[in-house]
Coordinates of C-alpha atoms in Angstrom, one line a residue:
M6 CA 0.7 -26.8 -12.2
L7 CA -0.9 -25.9 -15.5
K8 CA -3.4 -28.5 -16.7
Q9 CA -5.3 -26.8 -19.5
L10 CA -5.0 -23.6 -21.5
Y11 CA -8.0 -22.2 -23.5
I12 CA -7.6 -19.2 -25.8
K13 CA -10.3 -17.7 -28.0
N14 CA -10.1 -14.7 -30.4
Y15 CA -6.7 -13.6 -29.2
T16 CA -4.6 -11.9 -31.9
L17 CA -4.0 -14.6 -34.5
I18 CA -5.6 -17.4 -32.5
N19 CA -9.2 -18.3 -33.3
E20 CA -9.6 -20.9 -30.7
L21 CA -7.1 -23.1 -28.8
N22 CA -7.9 -25.7 -26.1
I23 CA -4.8 -27.7 -25.2
P24 CA -3.8 -29.8 -22.2
F25 CA -0.5 -29.6 -20.4
N26 CA 1.2 -32.5 -18.6
P27 CA 3.5 -32.6 -15.6
G28 CA 7.2 -32.9 -16.0
F29 CA 9.3 -31.3 -18.8
S30 CA 7.5 -30.2 -22.0
V31 CA 8.8 -28.4 -25.0
I32 CA 7.3 -26.0 -27.5
T33 CA 8.8 -25.6 -30.9
G34 CA 7.9 -23.8 -34.1
E35 CA 9.4 -21.5 -36.7
T36 CA 10.2 -17.9 -35.9
G37 CA 7.0 -15.8 -36.2
A38 CA 4.7 -18.9 -35.9
G39 CA 3.1 -17.5 -32.7
K40 CA 5.0 -18.8 -29.7
S41 CA 5.2 -15.3 -28.3
I42 CA 1.4 -15.1 -28.7
I43 CA 1.0 -18.1 -26.4
L44 CA 3.3 -16.5 -23.8
G45 CA 1.4 -13.2 -24.2
A46 CA -1.9 -15.0 -23.4
I47 CA -0.4 -16.7 -20.3
G48 CA 1.0 -13.3 -19.3
L49 CA -2.5 -11.8 -19.2
L50 CA -3.4 -14.5 -16.7
L51 CA -0.5 -13.4 -14.6
G52 CA -1.8 -9.9 -14.5
N53 CA -0.1 -8.2 -17.4
R54 CA -1.6 -5.1 -18.9
A55 CA -4.3 -5.7 -21.5
D56 CA -4.8 -4.0 -24.8
S57 CA -7.9 -3.9 -27.1
K58 CA -5.5 -4.6 -30.0
Q59 CA -5.1 -8.1 -28.6
V60 CA -8.7 -8.9 -29.5
K61 CA -8.9 -10.7 -32.9
A62 CA -10.1 -8.3 -35.6
G63 CA -13.8 -8.4 -36.0
K64 CA -14.5 -10.0 -32.6
D65 CA -16.2 -8.4 -29.6
K66 CA -13.8 -9.9 -27.0
C67 CA -11.1 -12.4 -26.4
T68 CA -10.9 -15.0 -23.6
I69 CA -7.9 -16.7 -22.0
E70 CA -8.5 -19.3 -19.4
A71 CA -6.2 -21.7 -17.6
H72 CA -6.8 -24.6 -15.2
F73 CA -4.3 -25.4 -12.5
N74 CA -3.7 -28.3 -10.1
L75 CA -2.5 -26.9 -6.8
S76 CA -2.9 -30.0 -4.7
N77 CA 0.8 -30.2 -3.8
Y78 CA 1.5 -26.5 -3.1
N79 CA -0.4 -25.6 0.2
M80 CA -1.9 -22.5 -1.2
E81 CA -5.3 -22.6 0.6
D82 CA -4.4 -19.7 2.9
F83 CA -4.3 -17.3 0.0
F84 CA -7.8 -18.2 -1.1
L85 CA -9.1 -18.0 2.5
E86 CA -7.5 -14.5 2.9
K87 CA -9.0 -13.3 -0.4
D88 CA -12.4 -15.0 0.2
I89 CA -12.2 -17.1 -3.0
D90 CA -13.6 -20.6 -3.4
Y91 CA -10.7 -23.0 -3.2
D92 CA -10.5 -26.2 -5.3
A93 CA -6.9 -27.6 -5.2
N94 CA -7.5 -29.9 -8.1
D95 CA -9.0 -27.3 -10.4
T96 CA -8.2 -23.6 -9.9
I97 CA -9.3 -21.5 -12.8
L98 CA -7.9 -18.2 -13.9
R99 CA -9.8 -16.3 -16.6
R100 CA -9.2 -13.0 -18.4
E101 CA -11.7 -11.3 -20.7
I102 CA -10.7 -8.4 -22.9
S103 CA -13.4 -6.4 -24.8
A104 CA -12.8 -4.7 -28.1
N105 CA -13.5 -1.4 -26.4
G106 CA -10.5 -1.9 -24.1
K107 CA -12.3 -3.1 -21.0
S108 CA -10.7 -6.0 -19.1
R109 CA -12.1 -8.3 -16.5
A110 CA -10.3 -10.9 -14.3
F111 CA -11.8 -14.0 -12.7
I112 CA -10.4 -16.5 -10.2
N113 CA -12.6 -19.6 -9.9
D114 CA -15.4 -17.7 -11.7
T115 CA -15.3 -14.9 -9.1
P116 CA -14.6 -11.4 -10.4
M117 CA -11.3 -10.2 -8.9
P118 CA -9.1 -7.1 -9.0
L119 CA -6.2 -7.5 -11.5
S120 CA -3.8 -7.0 -8.5
T121 CA -5.2 -10.1 -6.9
M122 CA -4.8 -12.1 -10.1
R123 CA -1.2 -10.8 -10.4
E124 CA -0.5 -11.8 -6.8
L125 CA -1.7 -15.3 -7.4
G126 CA -0.1 -15.6 -10.8
E127 CA 3.3 -14.8 -9.3
Q128 CA 2.9 -17.9 -7.2
L129 CA 1.8 -20.1 -10.0
V130 CA 4.0 -19.4 -13.1
D131 CA 7.4 -18.1 -13.6
I132 CA 8.1 -17.0 -17.2
H133 CA 11.9 -16.8 -17.8
S134 CA 12.6 -14.8 -20.9
Q135 CA 15.8 -13.3 -22.3
H136 CA 14.6 -10.0 -20.6
Q137 CA 14.8 -11.8 -17.2
N138 CA 18.5 -12.3 -17.8
L139 CA 18.8 -8.6 -17.1
L140 CA 18.0 -9.4 -13.4
L141 CA 21.7 -10.4 -13.1
Q142 CA 22.5 -6.7 -13.2
K143 CA 20.3 -6.1 -10.1
E144 CA 21.7 -6.4 -6.6
D145 CA 18.3 -7.1 -5.1
F146 CA 17.8 -10.2 -7.4
Q147 CA 21.2 -11.6 -6.4
L148 CA 20.5 -11.0 -2.7
S149 CA 17.1 -12.7 -3.1
V150 CA 18.9 -15.8 -4.6
V151 CA 21.2 -16.0 -1.6
D152 CA 18.3 -15.5 0.8
I153 CA 16.3 -18.3 -0.8
L154 CA 19.3 -20.7 -0.5
A155 CA 19.9 -19.5 3.1
H156 CA 16.4 -20.5 4.2
D157 CA 16.5 -17.3 6.2
S158 CA 12.9 -16.1 5.8
A159 CA 12.2 -16.3 9.5
Q160 CA 15.3 -14.3 10.4
L161 CA 14.7 -11.8 7.6
K162 CA 11.1 -11.3 8.9
N163 CA 12.5 -10.6 12.4
Y164 CA 15.0 -8.2 11.0
Q165 CA 12.5 -6.4 8.9
A166 CA 10.2 -5.9 11.9
S167 CA 13.1 -4.4 13.9
Y168 CA 14.2 -2.3 10.9
K169 CA 10.6 -1.0 10.5
A170 CA 10.5 0.2 14.1
Y171 CA 14.0 1.7 13.8
H172 CA 13.2 3.5 10.6
K173 CA 9.9 4.9 12.0
T174 CA 11.6 6.2 15.1
L175 CA 14.5 7.6 13.1
Q176 CA 11.9 9.6 11.1
E177 CA 10.3 10.7 14.3
L178 CA 13.6 12.0 15.5
G179 CA 14.1 13.9 12.3
T180 CA 10.6 15.5 12.6
L181 CA 11.3 16.4 16.2
K182 CA 14.6 18.1 15.3
E183 CA 12.8 20.1 12.5
E184 CA 10.0 21.1 14.9
I185 CA 12.5 22.2 17.6
E186 CA 14.7 24.1 15.2
K187 CA 11.7 25.8 13.8
S188 CA 10.4 26.7 17.3
R189 CA 13.8 28.1 18.3
E190 CA 13.8 30.3 15.2
N191 CA 10.5 31.7 16.4
E192 CA 11.2 31.6 20.1
E193 CA 11.3 35.3 20.6
F194 CA 8.0 35.8 18.8
L195 CA 6.5 32.8 20.7
N196 CA 7.4 34.4 24.0
F197 CA 5.9 37.7 22.8
Q198 CA 2.6 36.0 21.9
V199 CA 2.4 34.2 25.2
N200 CA 3.1 37.4 27.2
E201 CA 0.6 39.3 25.2
L202 CA -2.2 36.8 25.8
E203 CA -1.3 36.3 29.4
K204 CA -1.3 40.1 30.0
A205 CA -4.8 40.2 28.5
N206 CA -6.0 38.0 31.4
L207 CA -8.9 36.6 29.3
Q208 CA -12.0 35.3 31.1
A209 CA -14.6 32.9 29.9
D210 CA -17.7 34.6 28.4
E211 CA -16.2 38.0 29.1
Q212 CA -16.7 39.2 25.5
E213 CA -20.4 38.6 25.6
E214 CA -20.8 40.3 29.0
L215 CA -18.8 43.3 27.8
E216 CA -20.9 43.6 24.6
Q217 CA -24.1 43.5 26.7
S218 CA -22.8 46.1 29.2
I219 CA -21.8 48.5 26.5
E220 CA -25.1 48.1 24.8
T221 CA -26.9 48.9 28.1
L222 CA -24.7 51.9 28.9
S223 CA -25.0 53.3 25.4
H224 CA -28.8 53.4 25.8
A225 CA -28.9 54.4 29.5
E226 CA -31.1 57.5 29.1
E227 CA -33.7 55.6 27.0
I228 CA -33.7 52.7 29.5
K229 CA -34.0 55.0 32.5
S230 CA -36.9 56.9 30.9
S231 CA -38.8 53.7 30.2
L232 CA -38.1 52.3 33.7
F233 CA -39.3 55.5 35.3
E234 CA -42.6 55.5 33.3
A235 CA -43.1 51.8 34.1
D236 CA -42.4 52.4 37.8
N237 CA -44.8 55.3 37.9
H238 CA -47.6 53.2 36.3
L239 CA -47.1 50.4 38.7
G240 CA -45.9 51.9 42.0
A241 CA -47.6 55.3 42.3
D242 CA -50.4 55.9 44.8
D243 CA -52.9 55.4 42.0
G244 CA -50.7 52.9 40.1
A245 CA -51.6 49.4 39.0
V246 CA -50.3 47.8 42.2
Q247 CA -52.5 49.8 44.5
K248 CA -55.5 49.3 42.2
I249 CA -55.0 45.5 42.1
K250 CA -54.6 45.5 45.9
A251 CA -57.9 47.4 46.3
A252 CA -59.7 45.1 43.8
T253 CA -58.4 42.1 45.7
A254 CA -59.8 43.5 49.0
R255 CA -63.2 44.1 47.5
L256 CA -63.4 40.5 46.3
H257 CA -62.4 39.2 49.7
D258 CA -65.2 41.4 51.3
I259 CA -67.9 39.5 49.5
Q260 CA -66.4 36.1 49.6
H261 CA -68.4 35.0 52.7
V262 CA -71.7 35.9 50.9
Y263 CA -70.6 34.9 47.4
P264 CA -68.4 31.8 47.7
D265 CA -68.1 31.5 43.9
I266 CA -65.8 34.5 43.9
A267 CA -63.2 32.9 46.2
E268 CA -61.1 31.3 43.4
L269 CA -60.9 34.6 41.5
A270 CA -60.0 36.5 44.7
N271 CA -57.1 34.1 45.4
R272 CA -55.9 34.4 41.8
L273 CA -56.0 38.2 42.0
A274 CA -54.2 38.1 45.3
S275 CA -51.4 36.1 43.7
S276 CA -51.2 38.5 40.8
Y277 CA -51.0 41.4 43.3
I278 CA -48.0 39.7 45.0
E279 CA -46.2 39.1 41.6
L280 CA -47.0 42.6 40.3
K281 CA -45.7 44.2 43.6
D282 CA -42.5 42.2 43.3
I283 CA -42.1 43.3 39.6
S284 CA -42.6 47.0 40.7
Q285 CA -40.0 46.7 43.4
E286 CA -37.4 45.2 41.0
I287 CA -38.1 48.0 38.4
S288 CA -37.6 50.6 41.1
S289 CA -34.3 48.9 42.1
K290 CA -33.1 48.9 38.5
L291 CA -34.1 52.5 38.0
E292 CA -31.9 53.5 40.9
N293 CA -28.9 51.6 39.4
I294 CA -29.1 53.0 35.9
D295 CA -26.9 56.0 35.4
F296 CA -25.0 57.0 32.3
D297 CA -21.3 56.9 33.1
P298 CA -19.1 58.0 30.1
K299 CA -15.9 56.9 31.9
E300 CA -17.2 53.4 32.5
L301 CA -18.4 53.2 28.9
D302 CA -14.9 54.2 27.7
T303 CA -13.3 51.6 30.0
L304 CA -15.6 48.8 28.7
N305 CA -15.0 49.8 25.1
L306 CA -11.2 49.8 25.5
R307 CA -11.4 46.3 27.0
L308 CA -13.6 45.0 24.3
D309 CA -11.4 46.6 21.6
A310 CA -8.4 44.9 23.1
I311 CA -10.1 41.5 22.8
Y312 CA -11.3 42.3 19.3
S313 CA -7.7 43.2 18.3
L314 CA -6.3 39.9 19.7
E315 CA -9.0 37.9 17.9
Q316 CA -8.1 39.7 14.6
K317 CA -4.4 39.1 15.2
F318 CA -4.8 35.4 15.8
H319 CA -7.6 35.0 13.2
V320 CA -10.3 33.7 15.6
S321 CA -13.8 35.0 16.6
T322 CA -14.1 34.2 20.3
E323 CA -12.1 34.7 23.5
Q324 CA -12.4 30.9 24.1
E325 CA -10.3 30.3 21.0
L326 CA -7.8 32.8 22.3
V327 CA -7.6 30.9 25.6
E328 CA -7.0 27.6 23.6
I329 CA -4.3 29.3 21.5
L330 CA -2.6 30.5 24.7
A331 CA -2.6 26.9 26.0
E332 CA -1.1 25.6 22.8
L333 CA 1.6 28.3 22.8
K334 CA 2.5 27.4 26.4
T335 CA 2.8 23.8 25.4
Q336 CA 5.2 24.8 22.6
Q337 CA 7.2 26.8 25.2
Q338 CA 7.3 23.8 27.5
H339 CA 8.5 21.6 24.7
L340 CA 11.1 24.1 23.7
N341 CA 12.3 24.5 27.3
H342 CA 12.6 20.7 27.5
S343 CA 13.7 20.1 23.9
D344 CA 17.2 18.9 24.9
E345 CA 15.7 16.2 27.1
Q346 CA 13.2 15.2 24.4
L347 CA 15.9 15.0 21.8
Q348 CA 18.1 12.9 24.1
A349 CA 15.3 10.5 24.9
K350 CA 14.4 10.1 21.3
Q351 CA 18.0 9.6 20.2
Q352 CA 18.5 7.0 22.9
E353 CA 15.4 5.2 21.5
V354 CA 16.9 5.3 18.0
D355 CA 20.3 4.1 19.2
E356 CA 18.7 1.1 21.0
L357 CA 16.6 0.2 18.0
E358 CA 19.6 0.5 15.8
R359 CA 21.6 -1.8 18.0
T360 CA 18.8 -4.4 17.8
C361 CA 18.7 -4.0 14.0
R362 CA 22.4 -4.6 13.7
Q363 CA 22.3 -7.6 15.9
Q364 CA 19.5 -9.0 13.7
A365 CA 21.4 -8.0 10.5
E366 CA 24.5 -9.8 11.7
K367 CA 22.5 -13.0 12.2
L368 CA 21.3 -12.6 8.6
T369 CA 24.8 -12.0 7.4
A370 CA 26.0 -15.3 9.0
L371 CA 23.3 -17.2 7.3
R372 CA 24.0 -15.6 3.9
K373 CA 27.7 -16.3 4.2
K374 CA 27.0 -20.0 4.6
A375 CA 24.6 -19.9 1.7
A376 CA 27.1 -18.0 -0.4
V377 CA 29.7 -20.8 0.0
T378 CA 27.1 -23.4 -1.0
L379 CA 26.0 -21.3 -4.0
E380 CA 29.6 -20.9 -5.2
K381 CA 30.3 -24.6 -5.0
E382 CA 27.0 -25.7 -6.7
M383 CA 27.3 -23.1 -9.5
Q384 CA 30.8 -24.3 -10.2
Q385 CA 29.5 -27.9 -10.4
R386 CA 26.5 -26.9 -12.6
L387 CA 28.4 -24.6 -15.1
V388 CA 31.3 -26.9 -15.9
P389 CA 29.1 -29.5 -17.6
L390 CA 27.3 -26.6 -19.4
G391 CA 30.4 -25.9 -21.5
I392 CA 32.3 -23.5 -19.2
P393 CA 35.1 -25.9 -17.9
H394 CA 37.3 -23.2 -16.4
V395 CA 34.5 -21.2 -14.8
R396 CA 35.0 -19.3 -11.6
F397 CA 32.0 -18.1 -9.7
K398 CA 32.1 -16.1 -6.5
V399 CA 29.4 -14.5 -4.3
E400 CA 31.0 -11.3 -3.0
L401 CA 29.3 -10.0 0.2
G402 CA 30.0 -6.4 1.0
T403 CA 28.4 -4.1 3.5
K404 CA 26.0 -1.2 3.1
P405 CA 24.0 1.0 5.5
L406 CA 21.0 -0.5 7.3
S407 CA 18.2 -1.1 4.7
D408 CA 15.0 -3.0 4.6
N409 CA 16.9 -6.2 3.6
G410 CA 19.9 -5.9 5.9
I411 CA 23.5 -4.6 5.7
D412 CA 24.7 -7.0 3.0
K413 CA 25.6 -5.9 -0.5
V414 CA 25.7 -8.9 -2.9
S415 CA 27.5 -9.2 -6.2
F416 CA 27.9 -12.3 -8.3
L417 CA 31.5 -12.4 -9.8
F418 CA 32.2 -14.5 -12.8
S419 CA 35.1 -15.5 -15.1
A420 CA 34.9 -18.1 -17.9
N421 CA 38.6 -18.8 -17.8
T422 CA 41.5 -18.8 -15.4
S423 CA 43.4 -15.9 -16.9
T424 CA 40.7 -13.3 -16.6
A425 CA 39.9 -11.6 -13.3
M426 CA 36.4 -12.2 -11.9
Q427 CA 34.0 -9.3 -12.5
P428 CA 30.3 -8.8 -12.0
V429 CA 28.6 -11.5 -14.2
A430 CA 26.4 -9.1 -16.1
L431 CA 29.5 -7.1 -17.3
V432 CA 31.7 -10.0 -18.5
A433 CA 29.5 -13.0 -19.4
S434 CA 28.3 -13.5 -23.0
G435 CA 24.7 -14.0 -23.8
G436 CA 25.0 -17.7 -23.9
E437 CA 27.0 -17.8 -20.6
I438 CA 24.4 -15.6 -18.9
A439 CA 21.6 -17.9 -20.1
R440 CA 23.5 -20.9 -18.5
V441 CA 24.1 -19.0 -15.3
M442 CA 20.4 -18.1 -15.0
L443 CA 19.3 -21.6 -15.8
S444 CA 21.6 -22.9 -13.1
L445 CA 20.3 -20.4 -10.6
K446 CA 16.7 -21.2 -11.4
A447 CA 17.4 -24.9 -11.0
M448 CA 18.9 -24.3 -7.6
I449 CA 16.2 -22.0 -6.2
S450 CA 13.3 -23.9 -7.7
G451 CA 14.0 -26.7 -5.3
T452 CA 13.4 -24.3 -2.4
V453 CA 10.7 -22.1 -3.9
K454 CA 8.0 -24.5 -5.1
L455 CA 6.7 -22.7 -8.1
P456 CA 4.2 -25.0 -9.8
T457 CA 5.1 -24.0 -13.4
I458 CA 8.3 -22.6 -14.9
I459 CA 8.4 -21.5 -18.5
F460 CA 11.8 -20.9 -20.2
D461 CA 11.5 -18.7 -23.3
E462 CA 14.5 -19.5 -25.5
I463 CA 16.9 -20.0 -22.6
D464 CA 19.1 -21.8 -25.1
T465 CA 20.2 -18.6 -26.9
G466 CA 23.9 -18.8 -27.7
V467 CA 24.3 -22.5 -27.1
S468 CA 24.2 -25.7 -29.1
G469 CA 25.2 -29.3 -29.3
R470 CA 26.3 -31.0 -26.1
V471 CA 25.7 -27.9 -24.0
A472 CA 22.1 -27.7 -25.2
E473 CA 21.6 -31.3 -24.2
K474 CA 23.0 -30.6 -20.7
M475 CA 20.6 -27.6 -20.4
A476 CA 17.8 -29.8 -21.4
Q477 CA 18.8 -32.4 -18.8
I478 CA 18.7 -29.7 -16.1
M479 CA 15.2 -28.6 -17.1
Q480 CA 14.2 -32.3 -17.3
E481 CA 15.5 -32.8 -13.8
M482 CA 13.6 -29.7 -12.5
G483 CA 10.4 -31.1 -14.0
N484 CA 10.8 -34.4 -12.0
H485 CA 10.2 -32.8 -8.6
E486 CA 6.5 -31.8 -8.4
R487 CA 7.2 -29.0 -10.9
Q488 CA 6.2 -28.4 -14.5
V489 CA 8.9 -27.1 -16.8
I490 CA 8.0 -25.8 -20.3
S491 CA 10.8 -24.7 -22.6
I492 CA 10.2 -22.8 -25.8
T493 CA 13.2 -23.8 -27.9
H494 CA 14.8 -23.8 -31.4
L495 CA 17.3 -26.6 -30.5
P496 CA 16.5 -30.2 -31.4
Q497 CA 18.7 -31.4 -28.5
I498 CA 16.4 -29.7 -26.0
A499 CA 13.2 -30.6 -27.9
A500 CA 14.1 -34.3 -27.9
L501 CA 14.2 -34.5 -24.1
G502 CA 10.7 -33.2 -23.5
S503 CA 8.2 -35.7 -22.2
T504 CA 5.5 -33.8 -24.1
H505 CA 6.1 -31.9 -27.4
Y506 CA 4.0 -29.0 -28.7
K507 CA 4.3 -27.3 -32.0
V508 CA 3.1 -23.8 -32.9
S509 CA 2.5 -23.1 -36.5
K510 CA 0.9 -20.4 -38.7
A511 CA -1.4 -20.9 -41.6
E512 CA -3.3 -18.8 -44.1
T513 CA -7.0 -19.3 -44.1
Q514 CA -10.1 -17.6 -45.6
E515 CA -10.2 -15.6 -42.3
G516 CA -6.6 -14.5 -42.6
T517 CA -3.4 -15.6 -40.9
V518 CA -4.1 -18.0 -38.0
S519 CA -1.8 -19.5 -35.3
R520 CA -2.3 -23.0 -34.0
M521 CA -0.7 -25.1 -31.3
T522 CA -0.9 -28.9 -31.3
M523 CA 0.5 -31.7 -29.2
L524 CA 2.7 -33.9 -31.4
T525 CA 2.4 -37.7 -31.7
P526 CA 5.6 -39.7 -31.5
A527 CA 5.7 -39.9 -35.3
E528 CA 5.1 -36.1 -35.6
R529 CA 7.9 -35.5 -33.1
I530 CA 10.4 -37.4 -35.3
D531 CA 9.4 -35.2 -38.3
E532 CA 9.6 -32.0 -36.3
I533 CA 13.0 -32.7 -34.7
A534 CA 14.3 -33.9 -38.1
Q535 CA 13.2 -30.6 -39.6
M536 CA 14.9 -28.7 -36.8
L537 CA 18.1 -30.6 -37.6
S538 CA 18.1 -30.3 -41.4
G539 CA 15.8 -27.4 -42.3
S540 CA 12.8 -27.5 -44.6
D541 CA 14.2 -30.4 -46.7
V542 CA 14.0 -33.3 -44.3
T543 CA 16.6 -36.0 -45.2
P544 CA 16.6 -39.7 -44.2
A545 CA 19.8 -39.0 -42.2
A546 CA 17.9 -36.3 -40.3
I547 CA 15.1 -38.7 -39.6
E548 CA 17.5 -41.3 -38.2
N549 CA 19.3 -38.6 -36.2
A550 CA 15.9 -37.4 -34.7
K551 CA 15.1 -41.0 -33.7
E552 CA 18.5 -41.3 -32.0
L553 CA 17.9 -38.1 -30.1
L554 CA 14.5 -39.2 -29.0
K555 CA 15.9 -42.5 -27.7
T556 CA 18.2 -40.6 -25.3
K557 CA 15.4 -38.8 -23.4

């Protein structure tokens, strides 16, 4: 729960450092004194958007820092997951906003993304404002209330896992249908492409071999002339081969009288063998080289056919054409077996849907039990709050499978016996909605252990005995390891707080300044008396304030 709040250079606040106590506390002050400023500062610690205009004029930055005691709330896992130092007795949230608009967030002095601060803040503080009363118009909020009271988180988790698998497979079925439909529309063209590529009978590396063969045939005369001359230089009677042979023989002749020549003779002999082999290969190639126009035309036609296919399919090699053929054949196979594929995928979807509905029915059963409990308890809570003839019903309808089940929830309400029950947001007055929301918050706070709950003028539209009852509910909520803070204009609520804070505004040399102080017992009497009688505090108001404070 909130232990300490420090604010510096935030809008009208120069510097504020104030402790907060467990239990039920109240904040009072005249309209415009700055209570909304305090809430705005706390909102920044919960991850709300920052604005450079929030920095006090003439200052470089503002700082908002809060210390929390989390020792009773088992939140260590969050800190381990986010790799943040954990101190259950003193968890620190800090937000700094510069005059240039930059904002930084810290948790236990470690810089953190604002999203992480927001995620933690949602587990630390719940600020209930009049704006939050609009939640009664939202089905998801009403369903979440039922779920909290149903203690169905484990079953809901099981259902959501099943629904996720079902939804994913359902999407896959839709994609498969689209692909098959698209393929069927192009089936004739697909078959044509396969036939065209199969007819081409493409071979690996064929294009490169064709290009080389065409290059050779195109220069056949030039090649043959060069080969002929080379063959003549090497293989003629007076060619290089015969001359090397003769030179080799001469060296061997003197080898016995001149041993130093032996190595050279052997090397020359090896050269002779190699040169003779080269000469024979050149002679062979010379015999095989002939210019054949028909063969050249045939090769060109084949290469043009490959080029044409590559251009048509926007590729540059025959290997890519081979890969395209394989892909097209796969599409053919899929198309040929599309009915079986659709049937198998549909069976998978049907099976997952059955599992989902079974899980959803278990959820519904838990929610129905919780709905009965909710109806009874709301009846019991709202009657003492000045709605003696209240009727409250949780209507559970059905809807298609969704991520939270098949149940459609609507809170029905009537403040008297003669009016038909209708959705609460449509028929309840502002004061009645405030009492409904307070009752709901009181119920669910016992299950969801939020450390701190702040009610911002929850007392709108009520007074007198009803206000006192509302204060008793908030007081009770603050007695169970929770901290409840109420911003109020009603003395009946202010009197029941165990701690009383006052927000005031004053004119100084620096301009208008907002302050917040913790009131002493004597100051509380004066403040509540002023709330009772206005600016002119009468002795009767003082006595009345003392009486109210005795009842807390």
